[in-house]
Amino acid sequence: MSKVANGERIAGLIRQDGPAVGLDWWGCGEMAGELRVTEVDGVPVYWVPGEGRMRASLWFRGGFADDTLPTHGWRHLLEHLALHDRDTIRVPINGRVTMLHTTFDAEGEPEDIVTFLRDLCGWLNAPDFGELEHERRVLRAESARRGAGPVELHMLWRYGAQGPGLVAYSEYGLQTAEPDRLRALAAEVFARGNAVLALTGHPPAGLRLPLPDGSRSPARVAVPCDQRLPLGFGGPPGSVAVSGVLQRSTVGPALGRALRRGLEDGFRHGAGVGYSGWHSYELVDAENAMLTAGIDMLPEARPTVVAQTLDVLRDLRQRGPDPTELRDDVDQEIRRIKAEPAEHWMPYVAAREVLLGRPVLERDELIAEAEEITVGEVRRAADALWDSVLLSVDPDATTDPRLNWITRPPGSRSTPTGRRFRAAGWPVVKGELTVGRSGAHLETGSAEASASYDDLAALIAYPDGGRQLVRRDGYQLQIEPARWRNGQQAVAAVDDAVSPTLKVPMPARDPEDIPRSAVTRRHLATYLLKKPAFWVALICVAVVVIGLASGIPAQRIAQPGAVAVLLVGVIVAVYNLRRG
């Protein structure tokens, strides 16, 4: 069967990004079915006849996946600034930045929509940053409350600190945003060639979209991290989730629902150790989506959670879903497509797909695609999913040998060379930091990590000197100057070598939160007193000093000194062995 974008309508696209906006009332073209299309000021307008108040949604191609880690949050900031003080009881508004799109929504009478869109486009054409600091504070507060859920964590482990993986990160761009750079981004994104308007109801008279000239921004291909899949990793406690990437089609959401039912049958209805299952189908680029399914579970499920989850996927790969269940599932989705008013979803899906360069389908075409779903197609989709599977489980369940587990960063292709720095607590604490012209390398007694400067997603910088070198794969090397001898010199060397465009200056940390060496003079003294070499050196020095002070010739000092050194060394060694 054909794999077309709008096929995902049966997955519940009714929730996709809300209201829409219209176009000039004259010369409106019509498509053969419910969906109409015309153009206003060079912007395509998709609309359907609607009842009641008009809803409008102005879409632009560009979302989180188009950011970099240092600019992550700029689009969100622009969206907030563009809508600042526009919300009223008469005309409620909203804005969203999603993985691949940015939208501005409003609901009101036709004349209200005309005014809203005119004023909004005017701001987008000539942004005013008078409220920049206000909205920056608002979004910092919002970002501080936002946590990464299972879907975001799977994006992170799959894509790292770039592309779709950015949805798991704090909006570091709130620290780097400044008017000139925001203005340049606005001119690139909020252009008429990069926009589509969705509208419920006939485009009202007087509608204008005064956007600047510009071209469509194609969606970047989502590139996963270089790692051998399938893999597992420790996720949120008390949960399990499995994800994979599929080419977009109607079959993907059907597989997601089958996975959810399989997890519920095993953990909830069968063993009685799980709650309600869930599934998600998120676009990562124009052609692919990440399918995720999971369930919360009780602690007693941990010993078998990996085996049971893999068994659900194995059954779908080998036999596909139960034919009766699949038929009932598809019939339910078809009823939903038939019953859902077009104004609730059709123009918005059209806007999304047009901006991604995908075909726009009518209701009958979506139904026809759903009717073609077979057990064999779902089975083949499950088989394809396996090639890119990531499984997250409760951290206490990450020992099952049926799966390889992510336990440490992948090895570096080469170890950077350069100046070496000892741990501040040396020799009590073992460790060495190497900072060179091409990268940095940290080695402790139990682990090591490297970061090449040309493979960095960002350099997070704190005023106290703390640095986080975030690699594109999401792993990071942390340098805390207080933990290294001459640590500030190490930080200065890193700052000189890394491109300024990657640097994210952070607010000052609470002094209690700044990592420092925990080694005290008492720790050092205790450590040295247990070392025979220390006593040997101390006795040698003492014997020589006393002998010379007494006028004894050096050759007469050597023999008794050697005996004393040997005796003390043996005593200290035996003492240490007995203490373990």
Coordinates of C-alpha atoms in Angstrom, one line a residue:
M1 CA 0.0 0.0 0.0
S2 CA 1.1 3.6 -0.5
K3 CA 2.7 5.3 2.4
V4 CA 1.3 8.8 2.6
A5 CA 1.5 11.4 5.3
N6 CA -2.1 12.0 6.1
G7 CA -2.6 8.3 6.8
E8 CA -1.7 9.1 10.4
R9 CA -5.0 10.8 10.8
I10 CA -6.3 7.5 12.1
A11 CA -3.8 7.8 15.0
G12 CA -5.7 10.7 16.4
L13 CA -4.5 13.8 14.6
I14 CA -7.5 15.7 15.9
R15 CA -5.3 16.8 18.8
Q16 CA -2.7 18.2 16.3
D17 CA -2.0 21.8 17.1
G18 CA -5.5 23.2 17.4
P19 CA -7.2 26.1 15.5
A20 CA -6.6 27.7 12.1
V21 CA -6.8 31.0 10.1
G22 CA -8.3 32.0 6.7
L23 CA -7.7 33.9 3.4
D24 CA -9.2 36.5 1.2
W25 CA -12.8 35.9 0.4
W26 CA -12.5 36.5 -3.3
G27 CA -11.2 34.0 -5.7
C28 CA -11.3 31.1 -3.3
G29 CA -10.5 27.8 -5.1
E30 CA -12.2 24.6 -4.0
M31 CA -11.1 21.0 -3.9
A32 CA -13.4 18.2 -4.9
G33 CA -14.3 17.2 -1.3
E34 CA -14.6 19.1 2.0
L35 CA -11.3 20.8 2.0
R36 CA -10.9 24.1 0.1
V37 CA -7.6 25.9 -0.8
T38 CA -6.8 29.4 -2.0
E39 CA -4.0 31.9 -1.6
V40 CA -3.6 35.2 0.2
D41 CA -0.5 37.4 -0.1
G42 CA 1.4 34.4 -1.4
V43 CA 0.4 32.1 1.5
P44 CA -1.6 28.9 0.8
V45 CA -4.9 28.8 2.8
Y46 CA -6.7 25.5 3.5
W47 CA -10.2 25.8 4.9
V48 CA -13.4 23.9 5.4
P49 CA -16.9 25.3 6.0
G50 CA -17.5 25.7 9.7
E51 CA -20.2 26.6 12.1
G52 CA -20.0 29.0 15.0
R53 CA -16.9 31.1 15.7
M54 CA -14.0 31.0 13.3
R55 CA -10.8 29.3 14.2
A56 CA -7.5 30.1 12.6
S57 CA -4.0 28.6 12.7
L58 CA -1.0 30.1 11.0
W59 CA 1.6 27.4 10.5
F60 CA 5.4 27.7 9.8
R61 CA 7.9 25.0 8.9
G62 CA 10.4 24.9 11.7
G63 CA 10.5 23.4 15.2
F64 CA 12.6 22.0 18.0
A65 CA 14.4 19.6 15.7
D66 CA 15.7 22.5 13.6
D67 CA 17.5 24.1 16.6
T68 CA 21.0 23.5 18.0
L69 CA 21.6 23.0 21.7
P70 CA 22.8 26.7 22.1
T71 CA 19.8 28.0 20.2
H72 CA 17.2 25.6 21.7
G73 CA 14.4 27.8 22.9
W74 CA 14.7 30.7 20.4
R75 CA 11.6 29.7 18.5
H76 CA 9.7 29.3 21.7
L77 CA 10.8 32.8 22.8
L78 CA 9.8 34.3 19.5
E79 CA 6.4 32.6 19.7
H80 CA 5.8 34.1 23.2
L81 CA 7.0 37.5 22.1
A82 CA 4.7 37.5 19.0
L83 CA 1.7 36.8 21.2
H84 CA 2.6 39.0 24.1
D85 CA -0.6 40.9 25.4
R86 CA -2.7 39.7 22.4
D87 CA -4.9 37.2 24.4
T88 CA -8.4 38.5 25.3
I89 CA -11.6 37.0 26.5
R90 CA -13.2 37.9 23.1
V91 CA -10.3 36.4 21.1
P92 CA -8.5 33.6 22.9
I93 CA -5.1 32.8 21.3
N94 CA -2.4 30.2 21.6
G95 CA 1.0 29.3 20.1
R96 CA 3.0 26.2 19.9
V97 CA 6.4 25.0 18.9
T98 CA 6.4 21.3 18.0
M99 CA 9.1 19.0 16.6
L100 CA 8.8 20.3 13.1
H101 CA 6.4 23.3 13.1
T102 CA 5.5 26.6 14.8
T103 CA 1.8 27.6 15.0
F104 CA -0.2 30.6 16.1
D105 CA -3.9 30.0 16.8
A106 CA -6.9 32.2 17.4
E107 CA -10.7 31.9 17.8
G108 CA -13.2 34.7 17.2
E109 CA -15.5 36.4 14.8
P110 CA -14.2 36.9 11.2
E111 CA -13.3 40.5 11.8
D112 CA -11.4 39.5 15.0
I113 CA -9.4 36.9 13.0
V114 CA -8.6 39.5 10.3
T115 CA -7.2 41.9 13.0
F116 CA -5.3 39.2 14.8
L117 CA -3.6 37.9 11.7
R118 CA -2.8 41.4 10.4
D119 CA -1.2 42.4 13.7
L120 CA 0.6 39.1 14.2
C121 CA 2.1 39.1 10.7
G122 CA 3.1 42.7 11.2
W123 CA 5.1 41.8 14.4
L124 CA 6.6 38.7 12.6
N125 CA 7.7 41.0 9.8
A126 CA 9.3 43.6 12.2
P127 CA 9.8 42.0 15.6
D128 CA 9.8 44.3 18.7
F129 CA 12.0 43.0 21.5
G130 CA 10.9 45.4 24.2
E131 CA 9.5 42.5 26.3
L132 CA 12.4 40.2 25.7
E133 CA 13.6 40.0 29.3
H134 CA 10.0 39.6 30.6
E135 CA 9.3 36.6 28.3
R136 CA 12.8 35.2 28.9
R137 CA 12.0 35.0 32.6
V138 CA 8.6 33.5 32.0
L139 CA 10.1 30.7 29.8
R140 CA 12.9 30.1 32.3
A141 CA 10.2 29.4 35.0
E142 CA 8.3 27.2 32.6
S143 CA 11.5 25.3 31.6
A144 CA 12.4 24.7 35.2
R145 CA 9.1 22.9 35.8
R146 CA 9.2 20.8 32.7
G147 CA 10.7 17.3 33.0
A148 CA 11.5 14.7 30.3
G149 CA 9.0 12.0 30.0
P150 CA 9.5 8.5 28.5
V151 CA 9.1 9.7 24.9
E152 CA 11.6 12.6 25.4
L153 CA 14.1 10.2 27.0
H154 CA 13.8 7.8 24.0
M155 CA 14.4 10.8 21.7
L156 CA 17.5 11.7 23.7
W157 CA 19.0 8.2 23.8
R158 CA 18.2 7.8 20.1
Y159 CA 19.3 11.1 18.7
G160 CA 21.5 12.7 21.3
A161 CA 21.9 16.4 21.8
Q162 CA 20.7 17.3 18.3
G163 CA 17.6 17.1 16.1
P164 CA 14.7 15.4 17.8
G165 CA 16.8 14.7 20.9
L166 CA 16.7 18.3 21.8
V167 CA 13.1 17.9 23.2
A168 CA 14.7 16.3 26.3
Y169 CA 16.9 19.3 27.1
S170 CA 16.4 22.5 29.0
E171 CA 16.0 25.5 26.6
Y172 CA 19.6 26.7 26.8
G173 CA 18.8 29.2 24.1
L174 CA 17.1 31.3 26.7
Q175 CA 20.6 32.2 27.9
T176 CA 22.0 33.0 24.5
A177 CA 19.1 34.9 22.8
E178 CA 19.7 38.5 21.9
P179 CA 17.7 40.8 19.5
D180 CA 19.9 40.7 16.4
R181 CA 20.1 36.9 16.3
L182 CA 16.4 36.5 17.1
R183 CA 15.5 38.9 14.3
A184 CA 17.6 37.0 11.8
L185 CA 15.8 33.7 12.8
A186 CA 12.4 35.4 12.5
A187 CA 13.2 36.6 9.0
E188 CA 14.2 33.1 8.0
V189 CA 11.2 31.2 9.6
F190 CA 8.3 33.6 9.4
A191 CA 8.3 34.1 5.7
R192 CA 5.4 33.8 3.3
G193 CA 7.1 30.9 1.4
N194 CA 7.4 29.0 4.7
A195 CA 3.8 29.5 5.8
V196 CA 0.4 27.9 5.5
L197 CA -2.9 29.1 6.9
A198 CA -5.6 26.7 8.2
L199 CA -9.1 28.1 8.7
T200 CA -12.6 27.0 9.7
G201 CA -15.1 28.9 7.7
H202 CA -14.9 30.9 4.5
P203 CA -11.9 33.2 4.4
P204 CA -13.2 36.6 5.7
A205 CA -13.1 39.8 3.7
G206 CA -10.1 42.0 4.2
L207 CA -7.8 39.2 5.3
R208 CA -4.2 40.1 4.8
L209 CA -1.0 38.2 5.7
P210 CA 1.8 40.8 5.4
L211 CA 4.8 38.4 5.8
P212 CA 8.3 39.0 4.4
D213 CA 9.5 37.2 1.4
G214 CA 11.3 33.9 1.9
S215 CA 11.4 30.3 0.9
R216 CA 10.3 27.0 2.4
S217 CA 12.6 25.5 5.0
P218 CA 12.9 21.8 4.2
A219 CA 12.8 19.4 7.2
R220 CA 16.2 18.0 8.1
V221 CA 16.6 14.2 8.0
A222 CA 16.7 12.9 11.6
V223 CA 20.1 11.2 12.1
P224 CA 20.3 8.8 15.0
C225 CA 23.4 8.2 17.1
D226 CA 26.0 5.8 15.9
Q227 CA 25.1 2.8 18.1
R228 CA 24.2 -0.9 17.5
L229 CA 20.5 -1.5 18.0
P230 CA 18.5 -3.0 19.7
L231 CA 19.7 -1.6 23.0
G232 CA 18.3 -1.0 26.5
F233 CA 18.8 1.7 29.1
G234 CA 17.7 2.6 32.6
G235 CA 14.5 4.7 32.4
P236 CA 12.1 6.1 34.9
P237 CA 11.5 3.8 37.9
G238 CA 8.4 1.7 37.8
S239 CA 8.0 1.8 34.0
V240 CA 8.8 0.1 30.7
A241 CA 8.8 1.6 27.2
V242 CA 9.9 0.4 23.8
S243 CA 10.4 2.6 20.8
G244 CA 11.5 2.3 17.1
V245 CA 11.5 4.4 14.0
L246 CA 9.3 3.6 11.0
Q247 CA 8.6 5.2 7.7
R248 CA 5.3 7.1 8.0
S249 CA 2.2 5.2 7.1
T250 CA -1.2 4.1 8.3
V251 CA 0.3 0.9 9.6
G252 CA 2.6 2.5 12.2
P253 CA -0.2 3.8 14.5
A254 CA -2.0 0.4 14.1
L255 CA 1.2 -1.3 15.3
G256 CA 1.4 1.2 18.2
R257 CA -2.1 0.3 19.4
A258 CA -1.3 -3.4 19.0
L259 CA 1.9 -3.0 21.2
R260 CA -0.1 -1.1 23.8
R261 CA -2.7 -3.9 23.9
G262 CA 0.0 -6.5 24.1
L263 CA 1.7 -4.8 27.1
E264 CA -1.7 -4.4 28.9
D265 CA -2.6 -8.0 28.2
G266 CA 0.7 -9.3 29.7
F267 CA 1.3 -6.9 32.6
R268 CA -2.2 -5.8 33.6
H269 CA -4.7 -8.4 32.6
G270 CA -2.4 -11.3 32.8
A271 CA 0.1 -10.9 35.7
G272 CA -1.7 -8.1 37.4
V273 CA 1.4 -6.0 37.9
G274 CA 0.8 -3.1 35.4
Y275 CA -1.5 -0.2 35.0
S276 CA -2.8 1.4 31.8
G277 CA -0.7 1.2 28.7
W278 CA 0.0 4.0 26.3
H279 CA 1.5 4.6 22.9
S280 CA 2.9 7.6 21.0
Y281 CA 3.6 8.3 17.3
E282 CA 5.8 11.3 16.9
L283 CA 7.1 12.7 13.6
V284 CA 10.9 13.1 13.6
D285 CA 11.3 14.3 10.0
A286 CA 9.1 14.5 6.9
E287 CA 9.3 10.8 6.1
N288 CA 9.7 9.0 9.5
A289 CA 8.1 8.8 12.9
M290 CA 9.2 7.3 16.2
L291 CA 6.7 4.8 17.6
T292 CA 6.7 4.4 21.4
A293 CA 4.6 2.2 23.6
G294 CA 4.8 1.6 27.4
I295 CA 3.2 0.8 30.7
D296 CA 3.7 1.6 34.3
M297 CA 4.3 -1.4 36.5
L298 CA 4.7 -2.6 40.1
P299 CA 8.1 -3.5 41.6
E300 CA 7.4 -7.2 41.5
A301 CA 7.3 -7.0 37.7
R302 CA 11.1 -6.1 37.5
P303 CA 12.5 -9.7 37.3
T304 CA 10.6 -10.5 34.1
V305 CA 9.8 -7.1 32.6
V306 CA 12.4 -7.3 29.8
A307 CA 11.5 -10.8 28.8
Q308 CA 7.8 -10.1 28.8
T309 CA 8.2 -6.9 26.7
L310 CA 10.4 -8.5 24.2
D311 CA 8.0 -11.4 24.0
V312 CA 5.2 -9.0 23.0
L313 CA 7.3 -7.6 20.2
R314 CA 8.4 -11.1 19.1
D315 CA 4.8 -12.3 18.8
L316 CA 4.0 -9.3 16.7
R317 CA 7.0 -9.9 14.5
Q318 CA 6.3 -13.6 14.0
R319 CA 2.5 -13.7 13.8
G320 CA 1.2 -10.1 13.8
P321 CA -1.8 -8.9 15.8
D322 CA -4.9 -11.0 16.4
P323 CA -7.0 -10.7 13.1
T324 CA -10.2 -10.0 15.0
E325 CA -8.6 -7.4 17.2
L326 CA -7.0 -5.7 14.2
R327 CA -10.3 -5.6 12.4
D328 CA -12.1 -4.1 15.4
D329 CA -9.3 -1.6 15.9
V330 CA -9.3 -0.4 12.2
D331 CA -13.1 -0.3 12.2
Q332 CA -13.0 2.0 15.3
E333 CA -10.6 4.3 13.6
I334 CA -12.6 4.4 10.4
R335 CA -15.7 5.3 12.4
R336 CA -13.7 8.1 14.1
I337 CA -12.6 9.5 10.7
K338 CA -16.1 9.4 9.4
A339 CA -17.7 11.0 12.4
E340 CA -15.1 13.7 13.2
P341 CA -16.2 17.1 11.8
A342 CA -13.7 18.2 9.2
E343 CA -13.2 21.6 10.9
H344 CA -11.7 19.8 13.9
W345 CA -8.7 18.4 12.0
M346 CA -8.7 18.6 8.2
P347 CA -7.2 22.1 7.6
Y348 CA -4.6 21.6 10.2
V349 CA -3.4 18.3 8.9
A350 CA -3.3 19.8 5.4
A351 CA -1.1 22.7 6.7
R352 CA 1.3 20.3 8.4
E353 CA 1.6 18.1 5.3
V354 CA 2.0 20.9 2.8
L355 CA 4.9 22.4 4.8
L356 CA 6.6 19.0 4.8
G357 CA 6.2 18.6 1.1
R358 CA 3.6 15.8 1.5
P359 CA 0.3 15.1 -0.3
V360 CA -3.0 16.2 1.2
L361 CA -5.6 13.5 1.3
E362 CA -9.4 13.8 1.6
R363 CA -11.5 11.9 4.2
D364 CA -12.4 9.1 1.7
E365 CA -8.8 8.5 0.8
L366 CA -7.8 8.2 4.5
I367 CA -10.6 5.7 5.0
A368 CA -9.4 3.7 2.0
E369 CA -5.9 3.6 3.4
A370 CA -7.2 2.3 6.7
E371 CA -9.2 -0.4 5.1
E372 CA -6.1 -1.7 3.4
I373 CA -4.3 -2.5 6.7
T374 CA -3.7 -6.2 7.1
V375 CA -2.2 -8.5 9.7
G376 CA 0.8 -9.1 7.4
E377 CA 1.5 -5.4 7.0
V378 CA 1.5 -4.9 10.8
R379 CA 3.7 -8.0 11.2
R380 CA 6.2 -6.6 8.7
A381 CA 6.1 -3.2 10.5
A382 CA 6.9 -4.9 13.8
D383 CA 9.8 -6.7 12.1
A384 CA 11.1 -3.4 10.7
L385 CA 10.7 -1.7 14.1
W386 CA 13.0 -4.3 15.7
D387 CA 16.0 -3.0 13.7
S388 CA 15.8 0.3 15.6
V389 CA 14.4 -0.8 19.0
L390 CA 15.3 1.0 22.2
L391 CA 13.9 -0.4 25.5
S392 CA 13.8 1.5 28.7
V393 CA 13.1 -0.2 32.0
D394 CA 13.3 0.4 35.7
P395 CA 17.0 0.9 36.5
D396 CA 16.9 -2.2 38.8
A397 CA 15.9 -4.3 35.8
T398 CA 18.8 -3.5 33.5
T399 CA 20.7 -6.8 33.8
D400 CA 18.6 -9.1 31.6
P401 CA 21.1 -10.8 29.2
R402 CA 18.5 -10.9 26.4
L403 CA 19.5 -7.4 25.5
N404 CA 22.6 -5.3 25.3
W405 CA 22.5 -2.4 27.8
I406 CA 23.9 1.2 27.6
T407 CA 26.2 1.3 30.6
R408 CA 28.9 3.8 29.6
P409 CA 29.7 6.3 26.8
P410 CA 31.0 4.7 23.6
G411 CA 34.8 4.6 23.3
S412 CA 36.6 7.5 21.7
R413 CA 38.2 7.1 18.3
S414 CA 41.3 8.8 19.7
T415 CA 42.4 10.2 23.0
P416 CA 43.3 13.9 23.0
T417 CA 46.8 14.8 24.0
G418 CA 47.8 18.1 25.7
R419 CA 48.5 19.5 29.1
R420 CA 47.7 17.2 32.1
F421 CA 46.1 18.2 35.3
R422 CA 46.1 16.2 38.5
A423 CA 43.1 15.8 40.8
A424 CA 43.1 18.4 43.6
G425 CA 42.9 15.6 46.1
W426 CA 45.9 13.7 44.7
P427 CA 47.3 11.3 45.7
V428 CA 44.2 10.4 47.9
V429 CA 42.0 10.7 44.8
K430 CA 43.3 9.3 41.6
G431 CA 42.5 11.1 38.4
E432 CA 43.9 13.0 35.4
L433 CA 42.4 15.6 33.1
T434 CA 44.0 16.2 29.8
V435 CA 43.2 19.4 27.8
G436 CA 44.6 19.7 24.3
R437 CA 44.0 21.7 21.1
S438 CA 41.5 19.1 19.7
G439 CA 39.7 17.9 22.8
A440 CA 39.7 17.0 26.4
H441 CA 40.0 13.7 28.2
L442 CA 39.1 12.8 31.8
E443 CA 40.3 9.6 33.5
T444 CA 39.5 8.5 37.1
G445 CA 40.1 5.2 38.8
S446 CA 36.8 3.8 37.6
A447 CA 35.9 5.5 34.4
E448 CA 37.1 7.7 31.5
A449 CA 35.5 10.0 29.0
S450 CA 36.6 12.2 26.1
A451 CA 35.1 15.0 24.1
S452 CA 36.4 16.3 20.8
Y453 CA 35.8 20.0 20.2
D454 CA 34.6 19.4 16.6
D455 CA 32.0 16.9 17.9
L456 CA 30.5 19.2 20.6
A457 CA 26.8 20.2 20.6
A458 CA 27.4 22.9 23.3
L459 CA 29.8 24.2 26.0
I460 CA 27.8 25.0 29.1
A461 CA 29.7 27.6 31.1
Y462 CA 29.2 28.7 34.7
P463 CA 30.7 31.9 36.1
D464 CA 32.6 29.9 38.8
G465 CA 34.5 28.1 36.0
G466 CA 32.4 24.9 35.8
R467 CA 32.2 23.6 32.2
Q468 CA 30.1 20.9 30.6
L469 CA 31.3 19.7 27.2
V470 CA 28.1 18.2 25.7
R471 CA 28.8 15.9 22.8
R472 CA 26.4 15.6 19.9
D473 CA 25.6 12.0 21.0
G474 CA 24.4 13.5 24.3
Y475 CA 27.2 12.3 26.5
Q476 CA 29.2 15.0 28.3
L477 CA 32.5 15.6 30.0
Q478 CA 32.3 17.8 33.1
I479 CA 35.2 19.9 34.3
E480 CA 35.0 21.5 37.8
P481 CA 38.1 23.6 38.3
A482 CA 38.0 23.2 42.1
R483 CA 38.5 19.5 41.6
W484 CA 41.8 19.9 39.7
R485 CA 45.1 21.4 40.5
N486 CA 45.4 24.6 38.4
G487 CA 41.8 23.9 37.3
Q488 CA 41.1 27.4 36.2
Q489 CA 44.0 27.1 33.7
A490 CA 42.3 23.9 32.3
V491 CA 39.1 25.8 31.9
A492 CA 40.8 28.7 30.1
A493 CA 42.4 26.3 27.7
V494 CA 39.0 24.8 26.9
D495 CA 37.4 28.2 26.4
D496 CA 40.2 29.2 24.0
A497 CA 39.8 26.1 21.9
V498 CA 36.0 25.8 21.6
S499 CA 34.1 28.0 19.1
P500 CA 32.3 30.9 20.8
T501 CA 29.0 29.9 19.0
L502 CA 28.9 26.8 21.1
K503 CA 29.2 28.5 24.4
V504 CA 26.1 28.8 26.6
P505 CA 26.8 31.3 29.6
M506 CA 24.7 30.1 32.6
P507 CA 23.6 32.0 35.7
A508 CA 25.7 31.7 38.8
R509 CA 25.2 28.6 40.8
D510 CA 24.5 28.4 44.5
P511 CA 27.8 28.0 46.3
E512 CA 26.5 24.9 47.9
D513 CA 25.9 23.4 44.4
I514 CA 29.5 23.9 43.2
P515 CA 31.4 20.6 43.2
R516 CA 34.7 20.8 45.1
S517 CA 37.4 18.4 46.2
A518 CA 36.3 16.5 49.4
V519 CA 39.9 15.7 50.4
T520 CA 41.0 17.5 53.5
R521 CA 44.5 17.7 55.2
R522 CA 43.3 15.1 57.6
H523 CA 42.5 12.7 54.7
L524 CA 45.9 13.4 53.2
A525 CA 47.7 12.8 56.5
T526 CA 45.8 9.5 57.0
Y527 CA 46.5 8.4 53.5
L528 CA 50.3 9.1 53.8
L529 CA 50.6 7.5 57.2
K530 CA 49.5 4.2 55.6
K531 CA 52.1 4.3 52.9
P532 CA 55.5 2.7 53.6
A533 CA 57.1 4.9 51.0
F534 CA 56.1 7.9 53.1
W535 CA 57.7 6.5 56.2
V536 CA 60.8 5.5 54.3
A537 CA 61.2 9.0 53.0
L538 CA 60.5 10.6 56.4
I539 CA 63.0 8.4 58.2
C540 CA 65.7 9.0 55.6
V541 CA 65.3 12.7 56.0
A542 CA 65.2 12.5 59.8
V543 CA 68.3 10.3 60.0
V544 CA 70.3 12.5 57.6
V545 CA 69.2 15.7 59.4
I546 CA 70.0 14.4 62.9
G547 CA 73.3 12.8 61.8
L548 CA 74.5 16.0 60.1
A549 CA 73.4 18.1 63.0
S550 CA 75.4 15.9 65.3
G551 CA 78.5 16.0 63.1
I552 CA 78.3 12.3 62.3
P553 CA 80.0 11.5 58.9
A554 CA 77.5 10.5 56.1
Q555 CA 78.9 7.0 55.7
R556 CA 78.3 6.2 59.3
I557 CA 74.6 7.4 59.0
A558 CA 73.8 5.1 56.0
Q559 CA 73.8 1.6 57.7
P560 CA 71.6 2.3 60.8
G561 CA 69.3 4.5 58.6
A562 CA 68.8 1.6 56.2
V563 CA 67.9 -0.8 59.0
A564 CA 65.4 1.7 60.5
V565 CA 63.8 2.3 57.1
L566 CA 63.4 -1.4 56.4
L567 CA 62.0 -2.1 59.9
V568 CA 59.4 0.7 59.7
G569 CA 58.4 -0.2 56.2
V570 CA 57.7 -3.8 57.2
I571 CA 55.7 -2.7 60.2
V572 CA 53.5 -0.3 58.2
A573 CA 53.0 -2.8 55.4
V574 CA 51.9 -5.6 57.9
Y575 CA 49.5 -3.1 59.6
N576 CA 47.9 -2.1 56.3
L577 CA 47.5 -5.7 55.2
R578 CA 45.8 -6.6 58.5
R579 CA 43.4 -3.7 58.1
G580 CA 42.6 -4.7 54.6

